[in-house]
PDB file of C-alpha atoms in Angstrom:
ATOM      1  CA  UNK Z  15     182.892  75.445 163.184  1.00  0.00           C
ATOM      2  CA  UNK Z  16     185.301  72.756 163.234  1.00  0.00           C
ATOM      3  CA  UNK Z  17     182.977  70.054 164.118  1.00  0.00           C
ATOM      4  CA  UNK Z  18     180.573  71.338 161.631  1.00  0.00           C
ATOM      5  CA  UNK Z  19     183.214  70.702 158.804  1.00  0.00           C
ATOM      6  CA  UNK Z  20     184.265  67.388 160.363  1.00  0.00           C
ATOM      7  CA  UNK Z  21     180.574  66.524 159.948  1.00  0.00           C
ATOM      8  CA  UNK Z  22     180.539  66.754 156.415  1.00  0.00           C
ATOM      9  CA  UNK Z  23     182.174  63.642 155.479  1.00  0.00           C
ATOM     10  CA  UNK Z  24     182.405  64.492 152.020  1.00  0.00           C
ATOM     11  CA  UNK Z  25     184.190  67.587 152.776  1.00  0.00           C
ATOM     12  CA  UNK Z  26     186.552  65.266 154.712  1.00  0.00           C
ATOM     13  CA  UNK Z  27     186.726  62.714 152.053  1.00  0.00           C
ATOM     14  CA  UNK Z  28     187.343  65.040 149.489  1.00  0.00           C
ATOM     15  CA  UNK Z  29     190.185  66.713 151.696  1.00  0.00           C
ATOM     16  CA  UNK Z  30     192.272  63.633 152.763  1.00  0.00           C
ATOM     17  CA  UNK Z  31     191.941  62.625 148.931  1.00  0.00           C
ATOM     18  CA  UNK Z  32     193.229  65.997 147.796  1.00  0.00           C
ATOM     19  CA  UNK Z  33     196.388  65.890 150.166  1.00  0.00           C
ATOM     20  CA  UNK Z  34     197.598  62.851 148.360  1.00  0.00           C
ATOM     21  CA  UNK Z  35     196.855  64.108 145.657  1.00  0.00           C
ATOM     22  CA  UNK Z  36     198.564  67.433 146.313  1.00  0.00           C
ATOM     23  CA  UNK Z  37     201.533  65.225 147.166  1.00  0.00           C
ATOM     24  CA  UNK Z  38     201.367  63.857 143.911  1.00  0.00           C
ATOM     25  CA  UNK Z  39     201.526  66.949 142.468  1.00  0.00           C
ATOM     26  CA  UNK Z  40     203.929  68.687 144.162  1.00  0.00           C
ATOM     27  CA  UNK Z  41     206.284  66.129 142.906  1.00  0.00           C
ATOM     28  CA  UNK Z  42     205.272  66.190 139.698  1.00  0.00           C
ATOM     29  CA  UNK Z  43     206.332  69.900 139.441  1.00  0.00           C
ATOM     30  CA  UNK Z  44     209.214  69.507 141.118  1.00  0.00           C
ATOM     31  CA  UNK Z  45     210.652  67.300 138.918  1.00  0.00           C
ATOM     32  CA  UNK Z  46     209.440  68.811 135.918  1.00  0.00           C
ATOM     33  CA  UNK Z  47     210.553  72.115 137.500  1.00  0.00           C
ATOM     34  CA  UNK Z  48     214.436  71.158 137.877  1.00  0.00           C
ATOM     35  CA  UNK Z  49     214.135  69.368 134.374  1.00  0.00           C
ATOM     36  CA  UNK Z  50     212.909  72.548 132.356  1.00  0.00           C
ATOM     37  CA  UNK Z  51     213.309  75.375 135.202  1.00  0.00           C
ATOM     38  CA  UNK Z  52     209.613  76.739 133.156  1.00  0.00           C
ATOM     39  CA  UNK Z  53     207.446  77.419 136.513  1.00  0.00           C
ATOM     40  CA  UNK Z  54     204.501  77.884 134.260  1.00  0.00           C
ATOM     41  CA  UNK Z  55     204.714  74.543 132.217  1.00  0.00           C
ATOM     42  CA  UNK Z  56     205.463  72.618 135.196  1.00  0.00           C
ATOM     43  CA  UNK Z  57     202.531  74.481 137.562  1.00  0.00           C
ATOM     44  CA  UNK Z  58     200.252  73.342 134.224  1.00  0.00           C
ATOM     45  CA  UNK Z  59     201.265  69.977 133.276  1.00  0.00           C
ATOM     46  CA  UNK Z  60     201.236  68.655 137.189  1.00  0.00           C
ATOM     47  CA  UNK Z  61     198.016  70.496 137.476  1.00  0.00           C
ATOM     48  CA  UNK Z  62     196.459  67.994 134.556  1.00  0.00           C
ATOM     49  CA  UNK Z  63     197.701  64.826 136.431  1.00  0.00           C
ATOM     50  CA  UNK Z  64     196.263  66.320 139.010  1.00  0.00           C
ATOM     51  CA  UNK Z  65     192.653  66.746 138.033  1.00  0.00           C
ATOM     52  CA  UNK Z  66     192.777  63.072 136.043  1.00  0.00           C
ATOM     53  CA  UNK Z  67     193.863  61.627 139.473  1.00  0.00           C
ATOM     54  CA  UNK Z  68     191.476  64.017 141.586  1.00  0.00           C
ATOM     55  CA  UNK Z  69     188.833  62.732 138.762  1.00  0.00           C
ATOM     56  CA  UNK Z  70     188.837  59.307 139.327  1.00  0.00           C
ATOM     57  CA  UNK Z  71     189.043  60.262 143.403  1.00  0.00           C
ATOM     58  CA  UNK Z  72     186.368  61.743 143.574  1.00  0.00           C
ATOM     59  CA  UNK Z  73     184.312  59.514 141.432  1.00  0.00           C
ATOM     60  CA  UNK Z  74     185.484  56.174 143.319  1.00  0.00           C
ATOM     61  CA  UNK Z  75     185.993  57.516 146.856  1.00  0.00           C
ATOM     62  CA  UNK Z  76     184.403  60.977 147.758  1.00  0.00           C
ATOM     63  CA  UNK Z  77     180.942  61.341 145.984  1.00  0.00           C
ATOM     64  CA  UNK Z  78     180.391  58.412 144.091  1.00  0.00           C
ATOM     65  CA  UNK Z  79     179.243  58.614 140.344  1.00  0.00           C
ATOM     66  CA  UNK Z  80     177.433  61.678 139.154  1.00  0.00           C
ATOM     67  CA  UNK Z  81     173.261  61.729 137.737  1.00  0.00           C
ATOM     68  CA  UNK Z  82     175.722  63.080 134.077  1.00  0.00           C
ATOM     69  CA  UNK Z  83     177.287  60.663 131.768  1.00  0.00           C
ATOM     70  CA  UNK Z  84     180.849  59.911 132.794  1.00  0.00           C
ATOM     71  CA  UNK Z  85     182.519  61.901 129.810  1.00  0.00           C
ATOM     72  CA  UNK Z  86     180.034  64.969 130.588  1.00  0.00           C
ATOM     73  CA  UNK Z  87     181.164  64.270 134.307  1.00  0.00           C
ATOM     74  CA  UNK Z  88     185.138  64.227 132.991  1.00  0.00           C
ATOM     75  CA  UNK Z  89     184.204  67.473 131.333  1.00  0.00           C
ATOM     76  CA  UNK Z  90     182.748  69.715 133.568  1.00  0.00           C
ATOM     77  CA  UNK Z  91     185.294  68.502 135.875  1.00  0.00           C
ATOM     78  CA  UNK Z  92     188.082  70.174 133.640  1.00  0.00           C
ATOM     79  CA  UNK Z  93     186.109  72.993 132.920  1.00  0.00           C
ATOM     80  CA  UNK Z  94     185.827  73.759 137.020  1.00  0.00           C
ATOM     81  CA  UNK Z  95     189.756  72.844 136.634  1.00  0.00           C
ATOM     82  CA  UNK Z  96     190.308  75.467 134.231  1.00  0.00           C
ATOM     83  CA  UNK Z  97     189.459  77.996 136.187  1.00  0.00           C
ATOM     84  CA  UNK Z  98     191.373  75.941 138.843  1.00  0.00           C
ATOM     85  CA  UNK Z  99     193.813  76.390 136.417  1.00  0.00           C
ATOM     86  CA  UNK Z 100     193.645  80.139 135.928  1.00  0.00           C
ATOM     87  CA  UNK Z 101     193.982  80.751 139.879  1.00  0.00           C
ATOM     88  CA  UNK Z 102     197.300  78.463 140.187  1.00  0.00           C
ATOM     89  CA  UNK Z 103     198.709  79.821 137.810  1.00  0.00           C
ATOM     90  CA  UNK Z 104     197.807  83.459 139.107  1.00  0.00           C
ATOM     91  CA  UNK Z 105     198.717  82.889 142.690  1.00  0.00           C
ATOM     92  CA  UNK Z 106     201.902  81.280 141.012  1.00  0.00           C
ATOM     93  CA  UNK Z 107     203.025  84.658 138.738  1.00  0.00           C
ATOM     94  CA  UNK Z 108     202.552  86.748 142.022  1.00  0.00           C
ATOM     95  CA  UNK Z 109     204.256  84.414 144.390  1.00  0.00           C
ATOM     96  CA  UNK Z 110     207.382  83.997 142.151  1.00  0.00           C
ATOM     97  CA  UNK Z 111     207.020  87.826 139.875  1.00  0.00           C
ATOM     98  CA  UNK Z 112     206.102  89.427 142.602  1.00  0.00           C
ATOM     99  CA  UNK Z 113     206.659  88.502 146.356  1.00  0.00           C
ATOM    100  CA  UNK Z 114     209.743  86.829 144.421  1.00  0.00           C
ATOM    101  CA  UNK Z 115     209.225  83.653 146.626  1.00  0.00           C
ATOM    102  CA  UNK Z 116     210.388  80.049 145.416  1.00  0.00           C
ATOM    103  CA  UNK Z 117     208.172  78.399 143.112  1.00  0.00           C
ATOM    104  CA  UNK Z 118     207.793  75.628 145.059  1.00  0.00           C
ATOM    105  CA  UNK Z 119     205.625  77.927 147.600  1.00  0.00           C
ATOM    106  CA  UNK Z 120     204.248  79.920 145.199  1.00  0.00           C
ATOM    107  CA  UNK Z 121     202.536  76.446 143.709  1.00  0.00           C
ATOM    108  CA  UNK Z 122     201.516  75.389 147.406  1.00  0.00           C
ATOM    109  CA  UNK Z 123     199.606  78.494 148.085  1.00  0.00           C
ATOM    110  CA  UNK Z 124     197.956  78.059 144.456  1.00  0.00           C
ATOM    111  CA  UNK Z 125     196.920  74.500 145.603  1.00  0.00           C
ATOM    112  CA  UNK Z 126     194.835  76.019 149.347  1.00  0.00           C
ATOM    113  CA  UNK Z 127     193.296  78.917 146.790  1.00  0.00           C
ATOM    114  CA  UNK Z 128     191.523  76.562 144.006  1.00  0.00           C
ATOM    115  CA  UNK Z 129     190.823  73.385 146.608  1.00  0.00           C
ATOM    116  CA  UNK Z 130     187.778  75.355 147.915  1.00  0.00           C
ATOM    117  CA  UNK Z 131     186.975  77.106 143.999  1.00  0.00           C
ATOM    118  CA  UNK Z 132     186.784  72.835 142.784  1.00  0.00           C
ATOM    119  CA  UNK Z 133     185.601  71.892 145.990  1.00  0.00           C
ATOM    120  CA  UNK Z 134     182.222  73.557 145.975  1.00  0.00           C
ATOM    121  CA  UNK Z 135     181.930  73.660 142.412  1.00  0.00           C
ATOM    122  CA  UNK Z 136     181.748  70.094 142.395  1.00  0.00           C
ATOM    123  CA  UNK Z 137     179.538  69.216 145.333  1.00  0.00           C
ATOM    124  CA  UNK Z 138     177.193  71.661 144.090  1.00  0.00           C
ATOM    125  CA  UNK Z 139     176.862  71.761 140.427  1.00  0.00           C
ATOM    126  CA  UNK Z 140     178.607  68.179 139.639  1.00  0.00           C
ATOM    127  CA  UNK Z 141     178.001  65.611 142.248  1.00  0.00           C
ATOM    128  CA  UNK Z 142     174.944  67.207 143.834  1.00  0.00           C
ATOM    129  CA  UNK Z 143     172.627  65.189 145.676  1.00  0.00           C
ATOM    130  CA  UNK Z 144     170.248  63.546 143.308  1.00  0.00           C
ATOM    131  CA  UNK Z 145     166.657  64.817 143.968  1.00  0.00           C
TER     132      UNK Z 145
END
């Protein structure tokens, strides 16, 4: 299985891309975190860095410009983030509400949950392979 996924360099692209990224954010809402101590501002407002940077990522590095119009492209990539979105900010209420963990971890585990929602929403509805 490993190979299989290795052989799917978009897969890889889009995974070495989102781990800066992720980096990116993590920081983000870290330091908006200690500023305001408001998990659910900072898991939001890094999370819309995030999908501008993962945006122009994807466009310029993993899969190239879409067969849509770049502002339909920018938009259906934040409506696929919303729901993004809606899972972070989920898997963040039960990591800190209820398992009572630090933020912090509660945002990493958010990030692993809505990398594979985005990631095949966009290779198959977004960046598709032109027919």
């Amino acid at each position: 299985m490993v190979k299989k996924v290795l052989k799917n360099k978009r897969l890889v692209k889009y995974f070495v891309a989102a781990v800066i990224i992720v980096f990116i954010e993590l920081a983000v809402f870290q330091i908006l975190y200690l500023v305001t101590e408001d998990s659910y501002f900072s898991t939001t407002a890094s999370f819309i860095f995030a999908v501008i940077l993962n945006w122009v990522a994807s466009r310029l590095f993993v899969f190239g410009a879409s067969v849509h119009h770049p502002l339909r492209e920018f938009l259906m990539v934040f409506i696929a983030s919303i729901v993004g979105l809606g899972i972070q900010l989920g898997v963040v209420y039960v990591s800190v509400s209820v398992l009572l963990l630090y933020p912090l971890i509660g945002k990493v585990l958010s990030i692993f949950f809505s990398f594979f929602w985005n990631y095949l929403f966009r290779s198959k509805i977004i960046y598709r392979e032109k027919v």
